PDB file of C-alpha atoms in Angstrom:
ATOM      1  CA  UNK A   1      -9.562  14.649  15.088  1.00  0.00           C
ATOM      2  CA  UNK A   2     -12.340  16.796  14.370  1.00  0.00           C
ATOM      3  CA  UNK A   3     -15.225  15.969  12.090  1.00  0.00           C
ATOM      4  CA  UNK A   4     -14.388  17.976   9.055  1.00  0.00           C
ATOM      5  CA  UNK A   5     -10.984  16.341   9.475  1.00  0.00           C
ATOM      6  CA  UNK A   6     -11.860  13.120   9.351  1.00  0.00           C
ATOM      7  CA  UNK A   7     -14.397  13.632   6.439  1.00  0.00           C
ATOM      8  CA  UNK A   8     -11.252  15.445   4.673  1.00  0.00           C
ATOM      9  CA  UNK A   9      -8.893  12.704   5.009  1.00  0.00           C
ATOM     10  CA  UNK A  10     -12.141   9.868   4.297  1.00  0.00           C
ATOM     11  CA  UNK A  11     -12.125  11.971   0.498  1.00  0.00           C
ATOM     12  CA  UNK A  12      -8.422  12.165   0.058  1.00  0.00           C
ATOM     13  CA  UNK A  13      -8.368   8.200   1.229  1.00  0.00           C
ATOM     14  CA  UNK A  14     -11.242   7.406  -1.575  1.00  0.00           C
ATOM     15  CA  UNK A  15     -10.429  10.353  -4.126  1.00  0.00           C
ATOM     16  CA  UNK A  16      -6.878  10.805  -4.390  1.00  0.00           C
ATOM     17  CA  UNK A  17      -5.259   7.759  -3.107  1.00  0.00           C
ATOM     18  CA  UNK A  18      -3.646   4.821  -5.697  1.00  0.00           C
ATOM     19  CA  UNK A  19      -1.792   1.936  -5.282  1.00  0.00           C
ATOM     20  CA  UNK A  20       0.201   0.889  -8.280  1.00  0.00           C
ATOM     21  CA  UNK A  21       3.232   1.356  -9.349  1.00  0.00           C
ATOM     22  CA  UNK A  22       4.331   5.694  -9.724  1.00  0.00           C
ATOM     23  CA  UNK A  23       7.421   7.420 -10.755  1.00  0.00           C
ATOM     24  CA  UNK A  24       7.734  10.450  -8.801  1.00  0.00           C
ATOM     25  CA  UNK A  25       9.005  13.738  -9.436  1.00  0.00           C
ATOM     26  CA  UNK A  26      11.584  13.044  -7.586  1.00  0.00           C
ATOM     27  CA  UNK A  27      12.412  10.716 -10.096  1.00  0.00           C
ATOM     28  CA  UNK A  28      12.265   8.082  -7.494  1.00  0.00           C
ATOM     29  CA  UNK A  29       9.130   5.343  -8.103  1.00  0.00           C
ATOM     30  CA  UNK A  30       6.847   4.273  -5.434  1.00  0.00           C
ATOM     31  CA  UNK A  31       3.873   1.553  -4.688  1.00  0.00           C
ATOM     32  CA  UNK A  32       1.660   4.542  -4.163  1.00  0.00           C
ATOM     33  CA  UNK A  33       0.822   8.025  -5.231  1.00  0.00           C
ATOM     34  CA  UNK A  34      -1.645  10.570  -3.761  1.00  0.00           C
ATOM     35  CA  UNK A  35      -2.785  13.171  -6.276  1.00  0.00           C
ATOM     36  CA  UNK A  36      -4.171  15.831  -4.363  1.00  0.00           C
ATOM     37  CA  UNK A  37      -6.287  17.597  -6.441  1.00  0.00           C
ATOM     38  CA  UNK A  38      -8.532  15.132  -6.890  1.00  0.00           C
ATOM     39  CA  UNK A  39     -10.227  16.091  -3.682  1.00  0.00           C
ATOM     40  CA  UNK A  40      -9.075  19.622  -3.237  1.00  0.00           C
ATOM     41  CA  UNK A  41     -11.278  20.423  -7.099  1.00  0.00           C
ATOM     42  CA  UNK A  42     -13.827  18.247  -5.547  1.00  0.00           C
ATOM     43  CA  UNK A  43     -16.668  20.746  -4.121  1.00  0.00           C
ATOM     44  CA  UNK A  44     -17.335  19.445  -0.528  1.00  0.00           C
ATOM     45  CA  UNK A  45     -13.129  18.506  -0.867  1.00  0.00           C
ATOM     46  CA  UNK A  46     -12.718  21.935  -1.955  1.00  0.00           C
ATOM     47  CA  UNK A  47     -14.547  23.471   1.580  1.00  0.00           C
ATOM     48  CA  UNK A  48     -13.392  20.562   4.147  1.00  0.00           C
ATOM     49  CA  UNK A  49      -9.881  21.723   2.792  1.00  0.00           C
ATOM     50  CA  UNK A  50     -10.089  25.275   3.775  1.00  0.00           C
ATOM     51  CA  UNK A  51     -12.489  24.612   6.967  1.00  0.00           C
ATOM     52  CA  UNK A  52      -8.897  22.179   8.465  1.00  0.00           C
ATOM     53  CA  UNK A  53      -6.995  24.662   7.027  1.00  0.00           C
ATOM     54  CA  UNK A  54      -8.286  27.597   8.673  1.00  0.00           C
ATOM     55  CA  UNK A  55      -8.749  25.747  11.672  1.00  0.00           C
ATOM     56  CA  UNK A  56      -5.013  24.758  11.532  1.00  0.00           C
ATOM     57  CA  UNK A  57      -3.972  28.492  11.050  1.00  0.00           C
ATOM     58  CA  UNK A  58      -6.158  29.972  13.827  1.00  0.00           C
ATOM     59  CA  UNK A  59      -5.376  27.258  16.584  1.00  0.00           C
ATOM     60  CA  UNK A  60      -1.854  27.755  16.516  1.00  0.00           C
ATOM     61  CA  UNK A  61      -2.133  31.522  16.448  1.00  0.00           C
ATOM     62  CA  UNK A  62      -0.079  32.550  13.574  1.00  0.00           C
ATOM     63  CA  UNK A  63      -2.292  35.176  12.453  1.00  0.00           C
ATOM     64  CA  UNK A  64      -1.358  36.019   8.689  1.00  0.00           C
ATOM     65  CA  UNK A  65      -2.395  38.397   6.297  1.00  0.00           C
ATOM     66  CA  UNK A  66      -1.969  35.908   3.426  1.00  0.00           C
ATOM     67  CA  UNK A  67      -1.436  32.501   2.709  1.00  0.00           C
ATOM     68  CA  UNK A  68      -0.250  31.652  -0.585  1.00  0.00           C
ATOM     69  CA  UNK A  69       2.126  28.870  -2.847  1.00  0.00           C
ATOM     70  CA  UNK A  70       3.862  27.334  -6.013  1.00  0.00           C
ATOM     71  CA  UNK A  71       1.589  26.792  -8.478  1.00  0.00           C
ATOM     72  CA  UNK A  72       0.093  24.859  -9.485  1.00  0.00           C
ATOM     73  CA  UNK A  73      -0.482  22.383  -6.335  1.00  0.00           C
ATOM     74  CA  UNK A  74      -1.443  25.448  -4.103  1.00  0.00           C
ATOM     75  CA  UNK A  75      -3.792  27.259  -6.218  1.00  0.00           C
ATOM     76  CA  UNK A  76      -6.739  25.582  -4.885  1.00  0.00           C
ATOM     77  CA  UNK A  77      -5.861  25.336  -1.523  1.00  0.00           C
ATOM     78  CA  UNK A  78      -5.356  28.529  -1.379  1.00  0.00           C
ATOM     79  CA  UNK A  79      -8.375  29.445  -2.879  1.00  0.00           C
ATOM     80  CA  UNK A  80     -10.860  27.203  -0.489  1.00  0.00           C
ATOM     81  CA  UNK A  81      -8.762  29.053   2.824  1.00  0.00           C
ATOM     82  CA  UNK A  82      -9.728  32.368   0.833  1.00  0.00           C
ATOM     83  CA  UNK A  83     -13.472  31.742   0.576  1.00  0.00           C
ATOM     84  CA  UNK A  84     -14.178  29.798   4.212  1.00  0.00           C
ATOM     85  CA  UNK A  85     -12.118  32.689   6.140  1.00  0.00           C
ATOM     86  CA  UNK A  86     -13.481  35.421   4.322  1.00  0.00           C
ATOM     87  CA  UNK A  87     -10.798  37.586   5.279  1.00  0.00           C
ATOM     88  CA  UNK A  88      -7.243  36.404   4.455  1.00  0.00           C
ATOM     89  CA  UNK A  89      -6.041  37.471   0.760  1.00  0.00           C
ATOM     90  CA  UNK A  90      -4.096  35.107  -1.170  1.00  0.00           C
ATOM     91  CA  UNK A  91      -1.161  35.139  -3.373  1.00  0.00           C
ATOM     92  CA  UNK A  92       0.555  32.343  -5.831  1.00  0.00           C
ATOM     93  CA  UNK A  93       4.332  32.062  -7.147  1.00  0.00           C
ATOM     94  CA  UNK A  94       5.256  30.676 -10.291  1.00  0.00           C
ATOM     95  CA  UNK A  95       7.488  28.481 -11.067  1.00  0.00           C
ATOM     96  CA  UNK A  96       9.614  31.356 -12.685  1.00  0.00           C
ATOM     97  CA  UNK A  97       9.738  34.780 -13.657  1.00  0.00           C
ATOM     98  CA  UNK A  98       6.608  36.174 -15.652  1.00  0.00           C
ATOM     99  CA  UNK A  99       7.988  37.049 -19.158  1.00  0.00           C
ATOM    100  CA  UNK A 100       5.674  39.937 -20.103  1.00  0.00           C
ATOM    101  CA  UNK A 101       3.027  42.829 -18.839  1.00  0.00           C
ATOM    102  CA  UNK A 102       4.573  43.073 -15.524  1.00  0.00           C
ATOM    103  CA  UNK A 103       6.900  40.551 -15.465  1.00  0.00           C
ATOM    104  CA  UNK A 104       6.263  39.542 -11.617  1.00  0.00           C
ATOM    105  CA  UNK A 105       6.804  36.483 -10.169  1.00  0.00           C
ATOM    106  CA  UNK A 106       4.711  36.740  -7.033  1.00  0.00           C
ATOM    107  CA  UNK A 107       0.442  37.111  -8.090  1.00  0.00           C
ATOM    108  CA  UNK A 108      -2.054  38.831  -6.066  1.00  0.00           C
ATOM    109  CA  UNK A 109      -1.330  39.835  -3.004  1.00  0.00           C
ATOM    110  CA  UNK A 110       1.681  41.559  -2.628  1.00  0.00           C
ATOM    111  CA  UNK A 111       2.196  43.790   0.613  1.00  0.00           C
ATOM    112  CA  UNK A 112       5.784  43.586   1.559  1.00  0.00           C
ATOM    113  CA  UNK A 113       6.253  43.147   4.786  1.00  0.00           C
ATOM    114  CA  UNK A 114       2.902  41.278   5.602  1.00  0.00           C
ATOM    115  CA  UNK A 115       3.117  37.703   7.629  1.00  0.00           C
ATOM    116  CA  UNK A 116       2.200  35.058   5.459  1.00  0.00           C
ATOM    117  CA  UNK A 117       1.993  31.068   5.713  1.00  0.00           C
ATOM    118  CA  UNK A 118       3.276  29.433   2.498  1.00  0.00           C
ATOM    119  CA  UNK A 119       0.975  25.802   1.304  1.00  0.00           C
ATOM    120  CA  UNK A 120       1.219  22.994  -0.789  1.00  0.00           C
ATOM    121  CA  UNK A 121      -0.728  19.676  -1.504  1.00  0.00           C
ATOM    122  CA  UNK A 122       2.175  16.876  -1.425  1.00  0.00           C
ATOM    123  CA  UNK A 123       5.130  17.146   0.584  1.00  0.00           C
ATOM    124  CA  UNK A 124       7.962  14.375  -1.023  1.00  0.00           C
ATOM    125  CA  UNK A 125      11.242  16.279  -0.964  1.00  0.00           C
ATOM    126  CA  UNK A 126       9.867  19.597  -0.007  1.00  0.00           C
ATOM    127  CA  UNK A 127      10.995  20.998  -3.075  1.00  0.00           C
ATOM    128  CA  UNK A 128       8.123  23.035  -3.934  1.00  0.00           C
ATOM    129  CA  UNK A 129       7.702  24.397  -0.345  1.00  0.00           C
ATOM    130  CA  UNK A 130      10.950  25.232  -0.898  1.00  0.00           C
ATOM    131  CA  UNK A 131      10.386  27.373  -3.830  1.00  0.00           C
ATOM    132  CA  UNK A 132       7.630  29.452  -2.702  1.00  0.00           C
ATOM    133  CA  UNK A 133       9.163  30.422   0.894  1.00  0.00           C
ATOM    134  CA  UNK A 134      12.799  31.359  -1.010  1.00  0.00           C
ATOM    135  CA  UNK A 135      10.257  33.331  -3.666  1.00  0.00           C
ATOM    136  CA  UNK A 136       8.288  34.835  -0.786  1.00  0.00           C
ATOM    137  CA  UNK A 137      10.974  35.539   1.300  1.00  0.00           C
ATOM    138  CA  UNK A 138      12.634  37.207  -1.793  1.00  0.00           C
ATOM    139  CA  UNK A 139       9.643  39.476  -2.423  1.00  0.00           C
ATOM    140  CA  UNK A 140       9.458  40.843   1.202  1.00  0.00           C
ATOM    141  CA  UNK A 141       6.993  38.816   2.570  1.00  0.00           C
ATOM    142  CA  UNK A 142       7.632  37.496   6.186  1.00  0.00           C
ATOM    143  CA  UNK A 143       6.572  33.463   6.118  1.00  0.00           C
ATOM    144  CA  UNK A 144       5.291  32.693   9.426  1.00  0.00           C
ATOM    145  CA  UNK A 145       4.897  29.106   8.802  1.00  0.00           C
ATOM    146  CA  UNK A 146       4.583  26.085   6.155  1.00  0.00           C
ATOM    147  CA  UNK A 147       2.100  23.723   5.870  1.00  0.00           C
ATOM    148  CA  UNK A 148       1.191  21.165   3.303  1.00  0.00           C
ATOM    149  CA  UNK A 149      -2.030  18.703   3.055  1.00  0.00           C
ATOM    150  CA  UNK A 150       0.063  15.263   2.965  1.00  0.00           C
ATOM    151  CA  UNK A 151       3.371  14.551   3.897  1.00  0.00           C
ATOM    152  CA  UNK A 152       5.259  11.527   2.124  1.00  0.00           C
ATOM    153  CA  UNK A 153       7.490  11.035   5.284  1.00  0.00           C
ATOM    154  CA  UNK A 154       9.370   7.634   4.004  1.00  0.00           C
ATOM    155  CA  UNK A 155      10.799  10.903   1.256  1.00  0.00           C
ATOM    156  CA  UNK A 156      12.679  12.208   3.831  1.00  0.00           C
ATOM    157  CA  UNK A 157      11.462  16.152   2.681  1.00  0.00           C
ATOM    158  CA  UNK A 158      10.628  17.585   6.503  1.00  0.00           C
ATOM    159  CA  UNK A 159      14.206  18.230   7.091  1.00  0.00           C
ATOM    160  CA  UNK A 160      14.788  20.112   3.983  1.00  0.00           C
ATOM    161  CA  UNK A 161      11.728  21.969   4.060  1.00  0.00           C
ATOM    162  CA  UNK A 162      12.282  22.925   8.020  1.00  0.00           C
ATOM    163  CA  UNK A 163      15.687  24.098   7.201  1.00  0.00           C
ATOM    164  CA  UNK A 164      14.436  26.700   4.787  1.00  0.00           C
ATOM    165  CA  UNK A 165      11.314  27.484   6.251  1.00  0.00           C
ATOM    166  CA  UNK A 166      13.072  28.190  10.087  1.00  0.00           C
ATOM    167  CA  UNK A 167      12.548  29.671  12.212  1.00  0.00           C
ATOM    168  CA  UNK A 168       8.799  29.112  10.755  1.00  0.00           C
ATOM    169  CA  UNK A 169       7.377  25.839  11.826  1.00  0.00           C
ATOM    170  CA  UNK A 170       6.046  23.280   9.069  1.00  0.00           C
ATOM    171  CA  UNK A 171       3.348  21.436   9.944  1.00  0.00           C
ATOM    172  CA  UNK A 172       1.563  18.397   7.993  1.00  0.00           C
ATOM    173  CA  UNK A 173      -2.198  18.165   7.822  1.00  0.00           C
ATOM    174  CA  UNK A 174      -1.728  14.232   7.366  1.00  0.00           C
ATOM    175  CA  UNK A 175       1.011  11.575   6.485  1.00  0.00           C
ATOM    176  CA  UNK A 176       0.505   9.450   3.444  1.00  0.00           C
ATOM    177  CA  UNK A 177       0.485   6.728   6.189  1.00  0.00           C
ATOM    178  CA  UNK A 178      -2.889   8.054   7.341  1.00  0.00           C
ATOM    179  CA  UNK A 179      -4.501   8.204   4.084  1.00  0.00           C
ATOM    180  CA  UNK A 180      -3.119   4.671   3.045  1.00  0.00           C
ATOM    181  CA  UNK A 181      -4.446   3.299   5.771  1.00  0.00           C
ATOM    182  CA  UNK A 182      -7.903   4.593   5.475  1.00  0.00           C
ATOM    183  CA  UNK A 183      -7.841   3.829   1.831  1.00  0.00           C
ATOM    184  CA  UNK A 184      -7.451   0.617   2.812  1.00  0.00           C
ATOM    185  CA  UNK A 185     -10.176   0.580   5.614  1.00  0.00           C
ATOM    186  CA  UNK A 186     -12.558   1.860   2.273  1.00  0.00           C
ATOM    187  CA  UNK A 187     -11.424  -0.922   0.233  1.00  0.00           C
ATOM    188  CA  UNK A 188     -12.477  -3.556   2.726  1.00  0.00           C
ATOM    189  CA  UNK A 189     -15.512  -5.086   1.764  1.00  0.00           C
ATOM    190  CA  UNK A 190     -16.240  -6.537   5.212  1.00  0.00           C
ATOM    191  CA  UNK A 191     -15.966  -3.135   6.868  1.00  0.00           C
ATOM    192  CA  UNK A 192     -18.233  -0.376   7.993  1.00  0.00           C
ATOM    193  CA  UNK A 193     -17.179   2.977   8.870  1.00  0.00           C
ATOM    194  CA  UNK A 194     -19.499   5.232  10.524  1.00  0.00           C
ATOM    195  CA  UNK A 195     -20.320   8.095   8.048  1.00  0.00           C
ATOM    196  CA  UNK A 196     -19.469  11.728   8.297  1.00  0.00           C
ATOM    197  CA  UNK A 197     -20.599  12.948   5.362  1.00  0.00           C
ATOM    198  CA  UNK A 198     -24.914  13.982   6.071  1.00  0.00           C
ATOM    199  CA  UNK A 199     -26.683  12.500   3.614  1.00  0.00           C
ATOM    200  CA  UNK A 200     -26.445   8.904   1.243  1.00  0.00           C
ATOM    201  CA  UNK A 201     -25.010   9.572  -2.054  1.00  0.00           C
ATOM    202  CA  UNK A 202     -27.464   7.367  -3.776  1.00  0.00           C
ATOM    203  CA  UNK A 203     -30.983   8.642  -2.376  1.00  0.00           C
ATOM    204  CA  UNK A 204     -30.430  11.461  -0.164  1.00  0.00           C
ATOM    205  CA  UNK A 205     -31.477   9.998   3.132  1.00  0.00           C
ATOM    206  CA  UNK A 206     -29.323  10.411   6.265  1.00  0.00           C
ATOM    207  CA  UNK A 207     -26.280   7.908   5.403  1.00  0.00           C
ATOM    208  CA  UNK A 208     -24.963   5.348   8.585  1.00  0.00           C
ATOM    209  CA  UNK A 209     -21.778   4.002   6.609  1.00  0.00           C
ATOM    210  CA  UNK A 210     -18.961   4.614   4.843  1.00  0.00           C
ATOM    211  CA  UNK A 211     -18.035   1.480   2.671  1.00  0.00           C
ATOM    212  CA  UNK A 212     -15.848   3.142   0.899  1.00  0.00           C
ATOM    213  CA  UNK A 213     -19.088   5.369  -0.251  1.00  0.00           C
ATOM    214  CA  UNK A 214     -21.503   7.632   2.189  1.00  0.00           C
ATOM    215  CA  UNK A 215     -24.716   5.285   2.240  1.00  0.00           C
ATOM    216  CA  UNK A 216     -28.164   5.274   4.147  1.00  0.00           C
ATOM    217  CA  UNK A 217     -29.589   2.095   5.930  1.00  0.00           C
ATOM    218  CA  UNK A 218     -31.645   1.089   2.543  1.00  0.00           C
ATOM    219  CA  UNK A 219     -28.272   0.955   0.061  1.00  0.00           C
ATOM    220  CA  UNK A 220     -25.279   0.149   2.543  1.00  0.00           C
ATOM    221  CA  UNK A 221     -24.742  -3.325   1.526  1.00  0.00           C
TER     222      UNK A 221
END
């Protein structure tokens, strides 16, 4: 796992992450819930998520044009890919048609034709992936892949989402497995994780742990 990986999911583990008791939008209820946006509005969350992004994209060679998704989930994903690459446009769908001015459903970029890779933050039953391929593939666009940042897997989504996405692979940046169990790694008093993040949050000196905050020698304990 590289570094800006495992700083990514650290944030998501410490940021987004709850244990409680959620109803979903599924309608189904759960002992956890991971709210994505949390860490992908979060500045450094909002640049380690298009650096593993980006990285994602580029080592599996799908070379798009655009990368785009349902709002409102994608919108800063997409954003944070935009501004690391510094060349890819972006493009979001709503959730339906636009009543007025130009009444489009697809914003931003729009070249028909162009390969694209459709993103989301939470994967439970796909259905939002779902949306935005059927909506991009409806516009003209030609998906070349899905990807979201965490995949619920005990949901059961990955087979409806790689049904409509083939033959376009989806791909998972994490499972809510990995971020649990980090979260709980953070939450363990008696542990110490090496650091990734640079600096302490408290002082600004070169931080040694992460327990569940970045700290240097001086404030660790």
């Amino acid at each position: 796992m590289s570094t800006a990986r495992q700083e990514l999911l650290r944030l998501l583990a410490h940021k987004s992450f709850k244990l409680g008791e959620f109803k979903l939008s599924s309608g189904g209820t759960s002992d956890y819930y991971v709210d994505c946006r949390t860490t992908t509005l979060d500045a450094r969350g909002s640049q380690l998520t298009g650096q593993v992004f980006l990285e994602e994209i580029r080592t599996r060679g799908w070379k798009p044009q655009a990368i785009g998704g349902l709002t409102m989930g994608a919108d800063p994903i997409v954003v944070a890919v935009l501004v690391v690459s510094g060349e890819l446009s972006g493009f979001l769908v709503r959730k339906g048609d636009k009543q007025h001015g130009t009444r489009q459903r697809i914003e931003g970029y729009r070249e028909k034709g162009a390969r694209v890779v459709v993103v989301d933050d939470v994967c439970t039953t796909g259905a939002s992936t779902i949306e935005a391929i059927e909506a991009a593939r409806e516009f003209g666009f030609e998906v070349v892949a899905a990807m979201c940042l965490v995949e619920r897997e005990e949901a059961g989504g990955r087979p409806n989402v790689e049904n409509a996405a083939s033959p376009a692979p989806f791909v998972s940046i994490f499972k809510a497995n990995d971020v649990r169990a980090e979260h709980v790694l953070q939450t363990d008093e008696t542990t110490e994780v090496p650091a990734v993040s640079s600096t302490c949050e408290l002082c600004g000196r070169p931080a040694v742990t992460y327990n569940p905050r970045c700290r240097c020698e001086m404030h660790k304990n």
